[in-house]
Amino acid sequence: MSDDMEDATAAVMARCESVSAEEDGFSFCRMQVTDVVKGDPRLANSVLEVSVLGDVSPGGVFWLVGYGETSLQWASPEEVSAQAVSYFRGLTRLPDAGPRRLEYFLKFLRHGDPFVATDAYNEFAEASLADIAELRDQLDRQWIVDQILDPTIPVHRRRLCWTFLSQCGTAADAGLLDVSLRHRTADADFDPGMDAAIACCISLGGETALSRIEQKYMANPDAPYSDSFAAINAIRVHGTELDVVPRQRLSASLRHVLSRPKLADVVIPDLARWKDWSAIERIAELFATSTEDNRIVQPAAVLYLKTCPLPAAAEALERLRALDPKTVQAAESSMMFYRGLPAVPVPPPVQGS
């Protein structure tokens, strides 16, 4: 909503006075402005006539933003609670970014108005991990744990709570991943938010937790693809944005996936980004032994070998060229237009995040 306010000419709260039905599910509403949050103060007590999709009852309170200079064009109203007024007023006094901005939204994550709570969540969805880390002393650990285990909580909010827990939790809280998995076993509709859950588990449990993750989801050929993919994403976050486990150790975890040909192409770019050149022979072997089920590994292997500066990589690439010149040439040609993930530099993790 703060983004909407920044672009809008006016932002107001208005109470619906009367409703008349229109076609196509719209209602025509007369609304009286009760609070002017942004714009001309003379809008107070003025009457607006707007169309609202769906059923509307007289007496409801709505949030409206208007655009234009000479004649305001009002966007579709959003019904909110009367208590939302203070929230919207506060949006006009915030810094553009940073932890002090997030501090304002933190207390509204529990707001009784779903519209306000969702809007506050959206601010955290766009926040950096570094800014969230600055709030660690203000996080309510027990509320966060309760949210994670609450089956009625949408998965996107659960994922945010895992991020919170990684900042304020204890080493023992790393076991909350197992509790969540038991919930999923008992209730197929329960989504733990696996990538965020695994990232949190590693943050709290360090290399001990990482060892469990790699045994269960990386090296295990029977692990569900979705869980393994989530674990890869979690390790990727740790390797690029955090400094809990050394990148060399994280890279070793990803190398376990090279034993699973159908999934190997997912991690090869990460190994190249992190300059892990210890897998030259294994990656060349994946190219040479690929089948129709995992043919996608071939261009990833070529890109890895082309990116590696070691003579052994060039030698391996020439062997593959002799084996399948068309595939190697096609992968090399693609690098003329898109150099691929292996060529993208990755900055070192932020110290102390």
Coordinates of C-alpha atoms in Angstrom, one line a residue:
M1 CA 0.0 0.0 0.0
S2 CA 2.9 2.4 0.6
D3 CA 3.9 1.9 -3.1
D4 CA 0.3 2.7 -4.1
M5 CA 0.4 5.8 -1.9
E6 CA 3.6 7.0 -3.4
D7 CA 2.2 6.9 -6.9
A8 CA -1.2 8.2 -6.0
T9 CA -2.5 11.8 -5.8
A10 CA -4.8 11.0 -3.0
A11 CA -5.5 8.2 -0.4
V12 CA -8.5 8.2 1.8
M13 CA -10.7 6.1 4.1
A14 CA -14.4 6.2 3.2
R15 CA -17.6 4.7 4.7
C16 CA -20.2 3.2 2.3
E17 CA -23.5 5.0 2.7
S18 CA -25.6 3.3 0.1
V19 CA -25.4 0.5 -2.5
S20 CA -27.2 -0.3 -5.7
A21 CA -26.6 -3.4 -7.8
E22 CA -25.1 -3.2 -11.3
E23 CA -24.5 -5.9 -13.9
D24 CA -21.6 -8.4 -14.0
G25 CA -21.3 -8.6 -10.2
F26 CA -20.5 -5.0 -9.5
S27 CA -22.1 -2.7 -7.0
F28 CA -22.4 1.0 -7.3
C29 CA -21.6 2.7 -4.0
R30 CA -21.9 6.1 -2.5
M31 CA -19.1 6.6 0.0
Q32 CA -18.3 9.5 2.4
V33 CA -14.7 10.2 3.0
T34 CA -13.9 9.9 6.7
D35 CA -10.1 10.3 6.7
V36 CA -7.7 11.9 4.3
V37 CA -4.4 10.1 4.6
K38 CA -2.8 11.7 1.5
G39 CA -3.9 14.5 -0.7
D40 CA -6.1 17.6 -0.5
P41 CA -7.6 18.0 3.0
R42 CA -10.8 19.3 1.4
L43 CA -11.6 15.7 0.4
A44 CA -12.7 15.2 4.0
N45 CA -16.5 14.5 4.2
S46 CA -16.8 14.6 0.4
V47 CA -19.0 11.9 -1.3
L48 CA -17.5 9.5 -3.8
E49 CA -19.4 7.3 -6.3
V50 CA -17.4 4.2 -7.2
S51 CA -18.0 0.7 -8.5
V52 CA -17.0 -2.3 -6.3
L53 CA -16.8 -5.9 -7.4
G54 CA -18.9 -8.2 -5.2
D55 CA -21.4 -7.7 -2.5
V56 CA -21.1 -4.7 -0.4
S57 CA -23.0 -3.7 2.8
P58 CA -23.7 -0.1 3.8
G59 CA -21.6 0.9 6.7
G60 CA -18.4 -0.8 5.5
V61 CA -15.1 1.1 5.7
F62 CA -13.0 1.2 2.5
W63 CA -9.5 2.3 1.5
L64 CA -9.2 4.2 -1.8
V65 CA -6.4 5.7 -3.8
G66 CA -7.0 8.2 -6.5
Y67 CA -4.8 9.2 -9.5
G68 CA -4.7 12.3 -11.7
E69 CA -4.4 16.0 -11.1
T70 CA -7.5 17.8 -12.4
S71 CA -10.0 15.0 -11.9
L72 CA -9.3 12.1 -9.6
Q73 CA -9.8 8.6 -10.9
W74 CA -10.3 6.2 -8.0
A75 CA -8.9 2.7 -8.1
S76 CA -11.0 -0.2 -6.9
P77 CA -11.8 0.2 -3.2
E78 CA -10.5 -2.3 -0.6
E79 CA -12.7 -3.0 2.4
V80 CA -10.8 -2.6 5.7
S81 CA -11.4 -2.3 9.4
A82 CA -11.8 1.1 11.1
Q83 CA -8.7 0.3 13.1
A84 CA -6.6 0.3 9.8
V85 CA -6.6 4.1 9.8
S86 CA -3.6 4.4 12.1
Y87 CA -1.7 1.9 10.0
F88 CA -2.3 3.9 6.8
R89 CA -1.4 7.2 8.4
G90 CA 1.9 5.7 9.6
L91 CA 2.9 4.8 6.0
T92 CA 3.4 8.4 5.2
R93 CA 6.2 8.8 7.8
L94 CA 8.5 5.9 7.0
P95 CA 12.0 5.8 5.5
D96 CA 12.2 4.4 2.0
A97 CA 14.1 1.2 3.1
G98 CA 16.1 -0.4 5.8
P99 CA 15.4 -2.0 9.2
R100 CA 13.8 1.0 10.7
R101 CA 11.1 0.8 8.0
L102 CA 10.6 -2.9 8.7
E103 CA 10.3 -2.2 12.4
Y104 CA 7.1 -0.4 11.7
F105 CA 5.5 -3.3 9.8
L106 CA 6.6 -5.9 12.3
K107 CA 4.0 -5.1 14.9
F108 CA 1.2 -5.2 12.2
L109 CA 1.9 -8.8 11.2
R110 CA -0.5 -9.8 13.9
H111 CA -3.1 -7.2 13.1
G112 CA -6.7 -8.5 13.2
D113 CA -7.5 -6.9 9.8
P114 CA -6.3 -9.4 7.2
F115 CA -5.8 -6.6 4.7
V116 CA -3.4 -4.8 7.1
A117 CA -1.6 -8.0 8.1
T118 CA -1.1 -9.0 4.4
D119 CA 0.2 -5.6 3.5
A120 CA 2.7 -5.7 6.3
Y121 CA 3.8 -9.2 5.2
N122 CA 4.4 -7.9 1.6
E123 CA 7.0 -5.5 3.0
F124 CA 9.0 -8.3 4.5
A125 CA 8.6 -10.3 1.3
E126 CA 10.7 -7.7 -0.5
A127 CA 13.2 -7.1 2.4
S128 CA 16.8 -8.2 2.5
L129 CA 18.0 -10.8 4.9
A130 CA 20.4 -8.2 6.3
D131 CA 17.6 -5.8 7.2
I132 CA 15.5 -8.6 8.8
A133 CA 18.6 -9.6 10.8
E134 CA 18.7 -6.1 12.4
L135 CA 15.3 -6.9 14.0
R136 CA 16.4 -10.1 15.8
D137 CA 16.0 -8.6 19.3
Q138 CA 12.4 -7.6 18.6
L139 CA 11.2 -11.0 17.3
D140 CA 8.8 -13.0 19.4
R141 CA 10.2 -16.5 19.2
Q142 CA 7.2 -18.3 20.7
W143 CA 4.7 -16.6 18.4
I144 CA 7.0 -17.5 15.4
V145 CA 7.1 -21.1 16.4
D146 CA 3.3 -21.2 16.8
Q147 CA 2.8 -19.6 13.4
I148 CA 5.1 -22.2 11.7
L149 CA 3.1 -25.1 13.2
D150 CA -0.3 -23.5 12.6
P151 CA -2.0 -25.4 9.7
T152 CA -4.2 -22.5 8.9
I153 CA -1.3 -20.2 8.1
P154 CA -0.6 -19.7 4.4
V155 CA 2.7 -21.2 3.3
H156 CA 4.2 -17.8 2.2
R157 CA 3.7 -16.5 5.8
R158 CA 5.2 -19.7 7.2
R159 CA 8.3 -19.3 5.0
L160 CA 8.7 -15.8 6.5
C161 CA 8.5 -17.1 10.0
W162 CA 11.2 -19.6 9.2
T163 CA 13.4 -16.7 8.2
F164 CA 12.5 -15.0 11.5
L165 CA 13.3 -18.1 13.4
S166 CA 16.7 -18.3 11.8
Q167 CA 17.5 -15.0 13.5
C168 CA 16.0 -15.5 17.0
G169 CA 15.8 -19.3 17.4
T170 CA 18.0 -21.7 19.4
A171 CA 20.1 -24.6 18.2
A172 CA 17.3 -26.9 19.5
D173 CA 14.9 -25.2 17.2
A174 CA 16.6 -26.8 14.2
G175 CA 14.6 -29.9 15.2
L176 CA 11.4 -28.0 14.3
L177 CA 12.0 -29.1 10.7
D178 CA 11.3 -32.7 11.8
V179 CA 8.2 -31.6 13.7
S180 CA 6.9 -29.9 10.5
L181 CA 7.6 -33.0 8.4
R182 CA 5.5 -35.1 10.9
H183 CA 2.7 -32.6 10.4
R184 CA 3.0 -33.0 6.6
T185 CA 2.8 -36.8 7.0
A186 CA -0.3 -36.5 9.1
D187 CA -1.9 -33.8 6.9
A188 CA -1.1 -33.8 3.1
D189 CA -2.4 -30.2 2.9
F190 CA 0.3 -29.0 5.3
D191 CA 3.2 -27.3 3.4
P192 CA 6.2 -26.8 5.6
G193 CA 7.8 -24.3 3.2
M194 CA 10.7 -26.6 2.7
D195 CA 13.3 -24.3 1.3
A196 CA 12.9 -21.8 4.1
A197 CA 12.6 -24.5 6.7
I198 CA 15.9 -26.2 5.6
A199 CA 17.7 -22.9 5.4
C200 CA 16.6 -22.1 8.9
C201 CA 17.6 -25.6 10.1
I202 CA 21.1 -25.0 8.7
S203 CA 21.3 -21.5 10.2
L204 CA 20.5 -22.8 13.7
G205 CA 22.3 -26.2 13.5
G206 CA 25.3 -25.3 11.4
E207 CA 27.4 -28.1 9.8
T208 CA 25.8 -30.8 12.0
A209 CA 22.4 -29.9 10.5
L210 CA 23.9 -29.6 7.0
S211 CA 25.2 -33.2 7.3
R212 CA 21.7 -34.4 8.0
I213 CA 20.3 -32.5 5.1
E214 CA 22.8 -33.8 2.6
Q215 CA 22.2 -37.4 3.7
K216 CA 18.5 -37.1 3.6
Y217 CA 17.9 -34.9 0.5
M218 CA 21.1 -34.6 -1.5
A219 CA 22.8 -38.0 -1.6
N220 CA 19.6 -40.0 -1.0
P221 CA 18.3 -41.3 -4.5
D222 CA 14.9 -41.9 -3.0
A223 CA 14.3 -38.4 -1.7
P224 CA 11.4 -36.7 -3.4
Y225 CA 12.5 -34.3 -6.1
S226 CA 10.6 -31.4 -4.6
D227 CA 12.4 -31.8 -1.2
S228 CA 15.8 -32.2 -2.8
F229 CA 15.2 -29.1 -5.0
A230 CA 14.2 -27.2 -1.8
A231 CA 17.4 -28.3 -0.1
I232 CA 19.5 -27.1 -3.1
N233 CA 17.8 -23.7 -2.9
A234 CA 18.4 -23.5 0.8
I235 CA 22.1 -24.3 0.4
R236 CA 22.2 -21.8 -2.5
V237 CA 20.9 -19.0 -0.2
H238 CA 23.5 -19.9 2.4
G239 CA 26.3 -19.8 -0.1
T240 CA 25.3 -16.4 -1.6
E241 CA 23.7 -14.4 1.3
L242 CA 24.8 -15.9 4.6
D243 CA 28.0 -16.7 6.4
V244 CA 27.0 -19.6 8.7
V245 CA 28.7 -22.5 6.9
P246 CA 31.8 -22.0 4.7
R247 CA 31.0 -22.0 1.0
Q248 CA 33.5 -24.8 0.4
R249 CA 31.5 -27.0 2.8
L250 CA 28.2 -26.1 1.1
S251 CA 29.7 -26.9 -2.3
A252 CA 30.6 -30.3 -1.0
S253 CA 27.0 -30.8 -0.1
L254 CA 25.9 -29.9 -3.7
R255 CA 28.4 -32.4 -5.1
H256 CA 26.4 -35.2 -3.6
V257 CA 23.7 -34.4 -6.1
L258 CA 26.1 -35.4 -9.0
S259 CA 25.4 -39.0 -8.0
R260 CA 21.8 -38.5 -9.1
P261 CA 21.9 -38.0 -12.9
K262 CA 18.3 -36.7 -13.2
L263 CA 19.0 -33.8 -10.8
A264 CA 22.6 -33.1 -11.5
D265 CA 22.0 -30.3 -14.0
V266 CA 20.4 -28.2 -11.2
V267 CA 23.7 -28.0 -9.2
I268 CA 26.3 -27.9 -11.9
P269 CA 25.9 -24.1 -12.4
D270 CA 26.3 -23.5 -8.6
L271 CA 29.5 -25.4 -8.5
A272 CA 30.8 -23.3 -11.4
R273 CA 29.7 -20.0 -9.7
W274 CA 31.5 -21.0 -6.5
K275 CA 34.6 -22.1 -8.5
D276 CA 34.4 -25.7 -7.3
W277 CA 36.5 -27.4 -10.0
S278 CA 36.9 -30.7 -8.1
A279 CA 34.0 -32.3 -10.1
I280 CA 35.6 -32.1 -13.6
E281 CA 35.7 -35.9 -14.2
R282 CA 32.3 -36.6 -12.7
I283 CA 30.6 -33.9 -14.8
A284 CA 32.3 -35.2 -17.9
E285 CA 31.1 -38.7 -17.1
L286 CA 27.5 -37.4 -16.6
F287 CA 27.7 -36.0 -20.2
A288 CA 29.1 -39.2 -21.6
T289 CA 26.6 -41.6 -19.9
S290 CA 23.5 -39.4 -20.2
T291 CA 20.3 -40.9 -21.5
E292 CA 17.0 -39.5 -22.7
D293 CA 15.9 -39.2 -19.1
N294 CA 18.7 -36.8 -18.2
R295 CA 19.9 -35.3 -21.5
I296 CA 19.6 -31.8 -20.1
V297 CA 22.8 -32.4 -18.1
Q298 CA 24.9 -32.2 -21.3
P299 CA 24.7 -28.5 -22.0
A300 CA 25.3 -27.8 -18.3
A301 CA 28.4 -30.0 -18.3
V302 CA 29.8 -28.2 -21.4
L303 CA 29.2 -24.8 -19.8
Y304 CA 30.9 -25.9 -16.6
L305 CA 33.9 -27.2 -18.5
K306 CA 34.1 -24.1 -20.6
T307 CA 34.0 -21.9 -17.5
C308 CA 36.7 -23.9 -15.6
P309 CA 40.2 -22.4 -16.2
L310 CA 42.1 -25.7 -15.5
P311 CA 43.8 -27.6 -18.3
A312 CA 42.0 -30.8 -17.1
A313 CA 38.6 -29.2 -18.0
A314 CA 39.8 -28.3 -21.5
E315 CA 41.1 -31.9 -22.0
A316 CA 37.7 -33.3 -20.8
L317 CA 35.8 -31.0 -23.1
E318 CA 37.9 -32.3 -26.1
R319 CA 37.0 -35.9 -25.2
L320 CA 33.4 -35.0 -25.1
R321 CA 33.7 -33.1 -28.4
A322 CA 35.0 -36.3 -30.0
L323 CA 32.2 -38.3 -28.5
D324 CA 29.3 -35.9 -29.4
P325 CA 30.5 -32.9 -31.5
K326 CA 27.0 -31.6 -32.3
T327 CA 25.9 -31.3 -28.6
V328 CA 29.1 -29.7 -27.6
Q329 CA 29.0 -27.2 -30.5
A330 CA 25.3 -26.4 -29.7
A331 CA 26.2 -25.6 -26.1
E332 CA 29.1 -23.5 -27.1
S333 CA 27.0 -21.6 -29.5
S334 CA 24.5 -20.8 -26.8
M335 CA 27.2 -19.1 -24.9
M336 CA 27.5 -16.5 -27.6
F337 CA 24.1 -15.1 -26.6
Y338 CA 23.7 -16.3 -23.0
R339 CA 26.8 -17.2 -21.1
G340 CA 24.8 -19.2 -18.6
L341 CA 24.6 -19.3 -14.9
P342 CA 28.2 -20.6 -14.5
A343 CA 29.6 -17.3 -15.9
V344 CA 27.6 -15.1 -13.5
P345 CA 29.9 -13.8 -10.7
V346 CA 28.6 -14.3 -7.1
P347 CA 29.8 -11.9 -4.4
P348 CA 31.1 -13.4 -1.1
P349 CA 28.6 -13.8 1.7
V350 CA 27.9 -10.9 4.0
Q351 CA 29.9 -11.2 7.1
G352 CA 27.8 -11.7 10.3
S353 CA 24.5 -11.9 8.5

